[in-house]
XYZ file of C-alpha atoms in Angstrom:
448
model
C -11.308 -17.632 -12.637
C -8.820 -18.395 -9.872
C -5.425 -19.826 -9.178
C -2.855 -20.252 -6.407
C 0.217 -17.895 -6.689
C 3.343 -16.069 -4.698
C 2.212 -12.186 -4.304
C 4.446 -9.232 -4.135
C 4.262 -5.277 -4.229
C 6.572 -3.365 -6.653
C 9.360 -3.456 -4.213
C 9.540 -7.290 -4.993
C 9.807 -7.656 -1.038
C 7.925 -10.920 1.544
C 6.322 -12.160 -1.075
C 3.316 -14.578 0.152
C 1.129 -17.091 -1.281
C -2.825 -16.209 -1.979
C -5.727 -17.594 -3.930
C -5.796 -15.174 -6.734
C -9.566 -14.282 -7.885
C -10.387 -12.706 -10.694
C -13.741 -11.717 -11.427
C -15.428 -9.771 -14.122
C -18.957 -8.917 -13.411
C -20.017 -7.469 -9.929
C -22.011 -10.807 -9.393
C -18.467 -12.645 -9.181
C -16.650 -9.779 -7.333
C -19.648 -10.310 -4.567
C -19.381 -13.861 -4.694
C -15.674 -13.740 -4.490
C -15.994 -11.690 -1.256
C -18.826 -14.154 0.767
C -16.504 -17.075 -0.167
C -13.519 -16.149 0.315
C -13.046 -18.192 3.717
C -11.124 -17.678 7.083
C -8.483 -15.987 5.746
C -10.449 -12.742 4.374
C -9.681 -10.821 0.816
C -8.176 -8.081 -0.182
C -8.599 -6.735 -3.819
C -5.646 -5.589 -6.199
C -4.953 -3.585 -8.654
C -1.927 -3.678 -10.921
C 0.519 -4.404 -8.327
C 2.362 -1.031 -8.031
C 1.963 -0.554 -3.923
C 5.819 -0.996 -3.318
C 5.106 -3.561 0.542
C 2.139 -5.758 1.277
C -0.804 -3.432 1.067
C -2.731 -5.991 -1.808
C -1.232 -9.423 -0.374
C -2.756 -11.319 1.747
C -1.166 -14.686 2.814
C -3.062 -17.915 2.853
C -6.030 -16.228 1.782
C -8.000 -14.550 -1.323
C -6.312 -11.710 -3.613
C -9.264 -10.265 -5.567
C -7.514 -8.870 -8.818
C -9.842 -5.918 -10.145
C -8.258 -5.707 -13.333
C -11.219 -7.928 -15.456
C -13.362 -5.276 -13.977
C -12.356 -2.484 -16.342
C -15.470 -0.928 -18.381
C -15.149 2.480 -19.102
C -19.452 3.049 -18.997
C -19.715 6.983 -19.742
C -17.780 10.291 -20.426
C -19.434 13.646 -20.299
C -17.262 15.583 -22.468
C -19.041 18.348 -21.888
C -18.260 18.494 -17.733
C -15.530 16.329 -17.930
C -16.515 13.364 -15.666
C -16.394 10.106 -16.208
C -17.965 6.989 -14.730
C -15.912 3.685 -14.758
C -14.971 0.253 -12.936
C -11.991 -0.081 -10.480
C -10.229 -1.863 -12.394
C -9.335 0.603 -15.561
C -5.948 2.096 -15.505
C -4.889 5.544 -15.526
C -2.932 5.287 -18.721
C -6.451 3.851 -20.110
C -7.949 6.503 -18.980
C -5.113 9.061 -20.708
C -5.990 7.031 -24.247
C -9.679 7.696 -23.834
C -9.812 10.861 -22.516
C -6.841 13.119 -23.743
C -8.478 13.267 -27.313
C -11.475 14.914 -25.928
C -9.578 17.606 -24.345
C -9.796 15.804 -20.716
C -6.895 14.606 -18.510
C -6.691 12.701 -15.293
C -6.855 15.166 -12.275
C -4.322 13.622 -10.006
C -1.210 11.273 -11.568
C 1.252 9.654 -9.506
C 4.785 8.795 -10.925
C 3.081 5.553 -13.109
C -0.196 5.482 -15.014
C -0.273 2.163 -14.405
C -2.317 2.155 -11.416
C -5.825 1.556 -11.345
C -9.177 4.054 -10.686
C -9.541 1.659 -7.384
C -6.136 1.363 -6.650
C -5.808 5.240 -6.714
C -9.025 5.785 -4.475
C -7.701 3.321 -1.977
C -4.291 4.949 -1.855
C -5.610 8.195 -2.433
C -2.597 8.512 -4.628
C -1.246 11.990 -5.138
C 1.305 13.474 -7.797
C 3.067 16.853 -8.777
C 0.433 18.874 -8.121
C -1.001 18.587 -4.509
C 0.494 21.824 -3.136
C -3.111 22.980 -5.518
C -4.802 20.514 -6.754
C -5.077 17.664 -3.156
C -5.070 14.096 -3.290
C -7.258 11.860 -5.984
C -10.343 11.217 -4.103
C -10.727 15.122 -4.038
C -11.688 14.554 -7.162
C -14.119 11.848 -6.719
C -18.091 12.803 -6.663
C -19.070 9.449 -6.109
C -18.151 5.500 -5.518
C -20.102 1.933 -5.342
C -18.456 -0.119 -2.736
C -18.820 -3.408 -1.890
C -19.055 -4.504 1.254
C -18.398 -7.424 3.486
C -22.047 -8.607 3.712
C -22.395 -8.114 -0.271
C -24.365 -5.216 -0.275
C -23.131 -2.335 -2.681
C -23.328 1.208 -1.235
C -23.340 4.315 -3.070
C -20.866 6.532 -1.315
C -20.025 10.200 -1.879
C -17.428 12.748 -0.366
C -18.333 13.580 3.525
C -19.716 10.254 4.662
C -17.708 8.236 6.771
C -17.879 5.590 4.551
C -16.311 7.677 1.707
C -13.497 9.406 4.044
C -12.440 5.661 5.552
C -12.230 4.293 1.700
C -10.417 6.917 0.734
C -6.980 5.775 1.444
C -7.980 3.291 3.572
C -5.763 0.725 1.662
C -9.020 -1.538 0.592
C -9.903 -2.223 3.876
C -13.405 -1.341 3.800
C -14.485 -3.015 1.141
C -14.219 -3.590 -2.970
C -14.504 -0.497 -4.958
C -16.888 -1.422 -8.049
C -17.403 2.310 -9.836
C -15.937 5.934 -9.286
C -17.240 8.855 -10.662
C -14.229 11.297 -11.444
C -14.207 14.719 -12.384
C -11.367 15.149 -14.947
C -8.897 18.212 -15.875
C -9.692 19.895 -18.790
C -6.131 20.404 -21.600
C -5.604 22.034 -24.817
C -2.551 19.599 -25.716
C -0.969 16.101 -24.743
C 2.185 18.360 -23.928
C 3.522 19.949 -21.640
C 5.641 23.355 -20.693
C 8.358 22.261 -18.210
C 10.416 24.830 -16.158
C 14.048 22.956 -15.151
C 16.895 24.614 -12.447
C 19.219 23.460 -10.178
C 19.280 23.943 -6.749
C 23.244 24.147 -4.171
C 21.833 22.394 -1.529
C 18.630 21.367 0.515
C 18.111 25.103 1.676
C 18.479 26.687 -1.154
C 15.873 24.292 -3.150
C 13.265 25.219 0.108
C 13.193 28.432 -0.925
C 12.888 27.987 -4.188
C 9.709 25.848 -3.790
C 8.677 28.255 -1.384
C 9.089 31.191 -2.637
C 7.479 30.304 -6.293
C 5.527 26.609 -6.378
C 2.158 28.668 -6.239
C 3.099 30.257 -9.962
C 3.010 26.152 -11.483
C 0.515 23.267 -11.228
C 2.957 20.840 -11.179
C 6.270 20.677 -9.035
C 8.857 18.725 -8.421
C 12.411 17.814 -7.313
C 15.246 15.277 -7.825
C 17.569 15.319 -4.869
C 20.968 13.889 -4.471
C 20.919 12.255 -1.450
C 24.548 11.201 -1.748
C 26.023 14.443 -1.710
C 27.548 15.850 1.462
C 28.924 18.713 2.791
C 28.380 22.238 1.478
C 26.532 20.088 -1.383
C 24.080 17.949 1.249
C 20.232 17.959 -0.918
C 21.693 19.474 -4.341
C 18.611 18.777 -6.252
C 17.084 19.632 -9.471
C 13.877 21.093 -9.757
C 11.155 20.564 -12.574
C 7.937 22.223 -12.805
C 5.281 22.515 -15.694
C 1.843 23.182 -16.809
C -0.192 21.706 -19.667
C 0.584 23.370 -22.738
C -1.413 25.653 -24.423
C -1.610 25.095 -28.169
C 0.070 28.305 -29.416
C 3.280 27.028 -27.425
C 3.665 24.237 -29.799
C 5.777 24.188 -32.721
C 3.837 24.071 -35.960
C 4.693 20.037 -36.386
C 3.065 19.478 -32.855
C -0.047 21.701 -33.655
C -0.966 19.047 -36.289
C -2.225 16.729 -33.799
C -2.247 18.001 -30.301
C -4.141 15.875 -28.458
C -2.142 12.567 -29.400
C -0.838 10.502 -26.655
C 2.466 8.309 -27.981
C 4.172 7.219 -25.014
C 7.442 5.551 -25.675
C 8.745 2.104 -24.638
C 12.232 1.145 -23.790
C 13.442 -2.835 -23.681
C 12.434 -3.955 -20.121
C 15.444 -4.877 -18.339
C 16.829 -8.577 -17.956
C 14.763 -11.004 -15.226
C 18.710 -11.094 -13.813
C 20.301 -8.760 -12.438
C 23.170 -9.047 -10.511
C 22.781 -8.226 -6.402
C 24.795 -4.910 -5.644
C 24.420 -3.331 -8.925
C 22.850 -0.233 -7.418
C 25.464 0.075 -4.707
C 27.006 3.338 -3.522
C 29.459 4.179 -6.011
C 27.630 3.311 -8.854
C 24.410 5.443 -7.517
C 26.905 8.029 -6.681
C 28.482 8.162 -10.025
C 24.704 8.222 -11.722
C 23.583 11.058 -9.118
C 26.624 13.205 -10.100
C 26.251 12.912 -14.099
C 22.368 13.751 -13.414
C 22.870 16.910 -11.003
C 25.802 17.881 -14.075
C 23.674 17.405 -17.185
C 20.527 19.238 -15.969
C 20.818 22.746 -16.688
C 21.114 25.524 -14.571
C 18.106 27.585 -15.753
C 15.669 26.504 -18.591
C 12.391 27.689 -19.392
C 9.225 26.235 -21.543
C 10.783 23.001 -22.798
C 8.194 21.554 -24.583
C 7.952 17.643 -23.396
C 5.713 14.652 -23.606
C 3.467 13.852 -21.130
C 5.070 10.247 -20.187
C 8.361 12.527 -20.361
C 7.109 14.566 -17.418
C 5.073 12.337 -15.145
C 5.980 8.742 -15.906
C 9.737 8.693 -17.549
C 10.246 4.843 -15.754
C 6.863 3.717 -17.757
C 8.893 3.912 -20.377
C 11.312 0.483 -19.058
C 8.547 -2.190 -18.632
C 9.746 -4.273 -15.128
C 12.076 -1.508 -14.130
C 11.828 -2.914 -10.382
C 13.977 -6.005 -11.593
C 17.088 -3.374 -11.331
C 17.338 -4.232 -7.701
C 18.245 -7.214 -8.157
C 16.574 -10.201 -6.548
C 16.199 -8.937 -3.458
C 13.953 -6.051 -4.369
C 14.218 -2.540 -2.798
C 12.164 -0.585 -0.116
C 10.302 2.377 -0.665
C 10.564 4.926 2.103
C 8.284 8.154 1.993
C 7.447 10.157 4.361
C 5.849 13.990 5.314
C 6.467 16.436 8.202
C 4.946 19.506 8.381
C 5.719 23.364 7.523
C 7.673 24.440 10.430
C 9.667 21.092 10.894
C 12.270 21.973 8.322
C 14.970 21.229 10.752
C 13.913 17.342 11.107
C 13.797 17.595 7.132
C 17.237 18.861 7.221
C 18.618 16.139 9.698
C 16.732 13.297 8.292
C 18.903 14.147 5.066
C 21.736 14.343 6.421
C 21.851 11.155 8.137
C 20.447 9.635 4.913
C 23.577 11.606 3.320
C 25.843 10.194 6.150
C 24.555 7.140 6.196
C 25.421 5.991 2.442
C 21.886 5.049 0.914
C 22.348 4.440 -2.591
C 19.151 6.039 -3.594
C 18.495 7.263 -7.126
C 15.001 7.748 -7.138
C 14.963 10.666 -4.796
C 12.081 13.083 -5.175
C 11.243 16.039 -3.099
C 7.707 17.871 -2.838
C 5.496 20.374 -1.268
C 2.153 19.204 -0.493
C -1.179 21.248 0.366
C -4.059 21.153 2.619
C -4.869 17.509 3.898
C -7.357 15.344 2.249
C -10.609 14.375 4.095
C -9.458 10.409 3.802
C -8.927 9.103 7.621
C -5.886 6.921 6.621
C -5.093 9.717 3.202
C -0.749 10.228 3.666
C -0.889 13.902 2.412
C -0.786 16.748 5.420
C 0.481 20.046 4.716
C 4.428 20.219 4.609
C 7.610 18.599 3.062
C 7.439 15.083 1.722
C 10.460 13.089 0.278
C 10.016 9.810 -1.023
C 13.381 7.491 -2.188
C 13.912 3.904 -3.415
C 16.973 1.936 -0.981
C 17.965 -1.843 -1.860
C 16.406 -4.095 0.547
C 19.428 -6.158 1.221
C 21.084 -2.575 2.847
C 23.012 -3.960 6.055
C 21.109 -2.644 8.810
C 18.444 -1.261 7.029
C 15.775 -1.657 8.861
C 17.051 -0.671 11.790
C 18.119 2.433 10.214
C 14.738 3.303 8.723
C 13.310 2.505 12.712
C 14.956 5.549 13.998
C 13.816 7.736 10.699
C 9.939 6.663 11.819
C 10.555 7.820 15.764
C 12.017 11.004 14.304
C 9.021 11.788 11.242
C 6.616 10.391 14.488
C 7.951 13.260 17.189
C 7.942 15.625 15.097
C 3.846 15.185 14.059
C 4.288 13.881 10.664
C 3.494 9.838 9.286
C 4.937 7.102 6.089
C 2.660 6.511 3.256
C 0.987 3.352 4.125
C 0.944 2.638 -0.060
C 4.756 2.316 -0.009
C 5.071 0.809 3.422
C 6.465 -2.957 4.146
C 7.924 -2.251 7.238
C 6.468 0.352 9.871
C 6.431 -0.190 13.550
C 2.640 -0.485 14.544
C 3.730 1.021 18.113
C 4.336 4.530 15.882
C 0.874 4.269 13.778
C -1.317 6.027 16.098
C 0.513 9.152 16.228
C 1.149 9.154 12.674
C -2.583 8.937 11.672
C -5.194 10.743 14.503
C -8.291 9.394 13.131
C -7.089 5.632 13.365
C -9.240 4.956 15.992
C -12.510 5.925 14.108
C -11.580 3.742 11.133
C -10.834 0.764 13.020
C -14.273 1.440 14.967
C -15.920 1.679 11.406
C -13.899 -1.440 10.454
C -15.667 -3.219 13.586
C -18.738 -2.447 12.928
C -18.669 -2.951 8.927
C -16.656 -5.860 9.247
C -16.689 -7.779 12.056
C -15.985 -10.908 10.921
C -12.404 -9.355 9.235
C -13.278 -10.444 5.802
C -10.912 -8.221 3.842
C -7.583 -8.243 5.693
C -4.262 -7.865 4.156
C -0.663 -8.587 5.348
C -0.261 -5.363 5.556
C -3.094 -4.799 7.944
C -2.555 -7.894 9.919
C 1.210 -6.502 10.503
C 0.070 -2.982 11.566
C -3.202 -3.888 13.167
C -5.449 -1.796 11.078
């Protein structure tokens, strides 16, 4: 099945026109690939890369999502063995009533297996548990010749897919070795933190005691106040923290869903004062100290699942996702890049601020050890881009790199320094691909 259509990421930025495939046995997947003409492929997911990772202008958009068998689960080891194209929130409906629960999340379960292996998406919980494909034993790729390869962790054709933004080919199957839970809740630690420092420590000093961590930071606030935040951090729940009407069924997973918001929105409704005033009642309501709140699980991970289309809040001219790591010992760039996010006025309410662990094996994976903040800015900024140039040289000299996932505007002058092993996956690219069948915009814009 196929059609001609505009393409966009989540940020609802460039969108660009593709021939949108949709296949639903490997056979058509392959034959999708061979014929997909001088313009290459890419293959999609659900659409929740924020730029122009999965678009590919005046060419083929694969969309992975009739490919979405779930074809075993070992409930016994906890693995299970499914197409690219089944979401994580799938996934959570199969598996949380066995006792099993997805190792890595990101802030939606609405991404797909193959989405989060090309990503190699990672959530609360990398300071301990790494980035998805860590948890991957093994993947069938498709490549640009047709052929299917069997891939596992420590081949180079494993470590380029693995956030290599679906450049290497069409992920058919992953093998995933799941989390094992007692209850569909979870035990959530909230606090506040004064000010960008005093929220370092904190993490610091005590993210090793949770599996999951997290902060909301004001990026509005200035002065003695500059990075207020407020920190949340949790662990699945065992059953005898439950209250006796949650015990009844403890494995259930109800996730709530609020009206989507209107397909118009007015432009500038997320301005400064407005984010300002919402960033102030937030830091105010969240308590000072609060231990073992018992929450849902969409509560804790995935609280803007709840609004169906919540991206439409931008307005019409769609927002930009910035994220970025540097590492431990590069605290004062942190605390500068704040500040001149502070200074600068970026009405950001989607702010979050983590710690992440050792790096993942993935040649283009985003996570290195160190500080990572992530935040949502309306595209129509003035002088945004600009703005966000200088940020890049900065995260660039001082040895750190964007998330390629989130990306629709890097320099490709700065790419080299922010990811050493570029040079083998382009030379694996070459040689697996030299006739630059799956391309993207994003790729042809960065030269990957």
């Amino acid at each position: 099945m196929s059609s001609v259509g505009s393409v966009t990421g989540w940020g609802r930025t460039a969108p660009s026109t593709s021939l949108l495939v949709r296949p639903r046995t490997h056979e058509e997947a392959a034959a999708a690939v061979l014929g997909c003409g001088a313009r290459g492929s890419i293959p999609r997911g659900l659409g929740r890369a924020y730029g122009d990772a999965a678009q590919n202008a005046g060419g083929a958009v694969i969309d992975m999502t009739g490919l979405d068998r779930i074809h075993s689960v070992d409930a016994d080891a906890g693995v299970v063995v499914c197409d690219a194209g089944v979401s994580l929130h799938r996934l959570m409906q199969v598996l949380l009533p066995l006792g099993w629960f997805v190792p890595v999340t990101p802030g939606t379960r609405y991404v797909t297996v193959g989405g989060a292996i090309g990503a190699d998406i990672h959530g609360k919980n990398h300071h301990g548990s790494g980035s998805f494909t860590r948890h991957v034993r093994a993947l069938d790729l498709l490549t640009a010749d047709g052929t299917v390869h069997t891939t596992v962790p420590g081949t180079a054709l494993f470590d380029a897919t693995a956030g290599g933004m679906g450049l290497t080919g069409v992920i058919l199957t992953a093998t995933v070795q799941l989390l094992p839970v007692h209850t569909s809740l979870m035990s959530v630690d909230t606090e506040r933190a004064t000010d960008l420092d005093d929220l370092m420590a904190r993490l610091t000093a005590t993210d090793h005691r949770y599996r999951y961590s997290v902060a909301w930071i004001d990026l509005l606030a200035r002065g003695a106040a500059t990075g207020r935040s407020v920190l949340t951090r949790g662990d699945h729940a065992p059953l005898d923290a439950l209250p006796a009407r949650l015990r009844r069924a403890p494995l259930a997973f109800r996730p709530a869903t609020l009206p989507a918001p209107p397909s118009f929105i007015p432009e500038g409704l997320l301005g400064r004062t407005s984010v300002s005033l919402f960033n102030e009642l937030w830091y105010r309501k969240a308590p000072r100290l609060r231990t073992g709140q018992i929450q849902r699980l969409a509560t804790f991970f995935h609280p803007l699942d709840g609004v169906p289309h919540w991206n439409r809040i931008y307005g019409r001219g769609g927002f930009v996702q910035y994220q970025f790591v540097v590492g431990y010992g590069q605290e004062e760039t942190l605390r500068r890049i704040v500040g001149r996010i502070a200074r600068r006025g970026c009405p950001s309410f989607l702010a979050v601020l983590k710690r992440f662990g050792d790096a993942d094996p993935g040649w283009l994976s985003f996570p290195v050890p160190g500080w990572t903040l992530a935040l949502d800015i309306p595209a129509n900024l003035g002088g945004l881009g600009a703005f966000l140039d200088t940020l890049d040289e900065e995260v660039a000299a001082a040895g750190g790199r964007v998330y390629l996932a989130k990306d629709s505007r890097l320099r490709p002058d700065l790419l080299a320094a922010m990811y050493p092993r570029l040079a083998d996956f382009r030379a694996l690219r070459a040689e697996l691909d030299p006739g630059a069948v799956f391309t993207s915009d994003l790729s042809r814009r960065l030269g990957l």
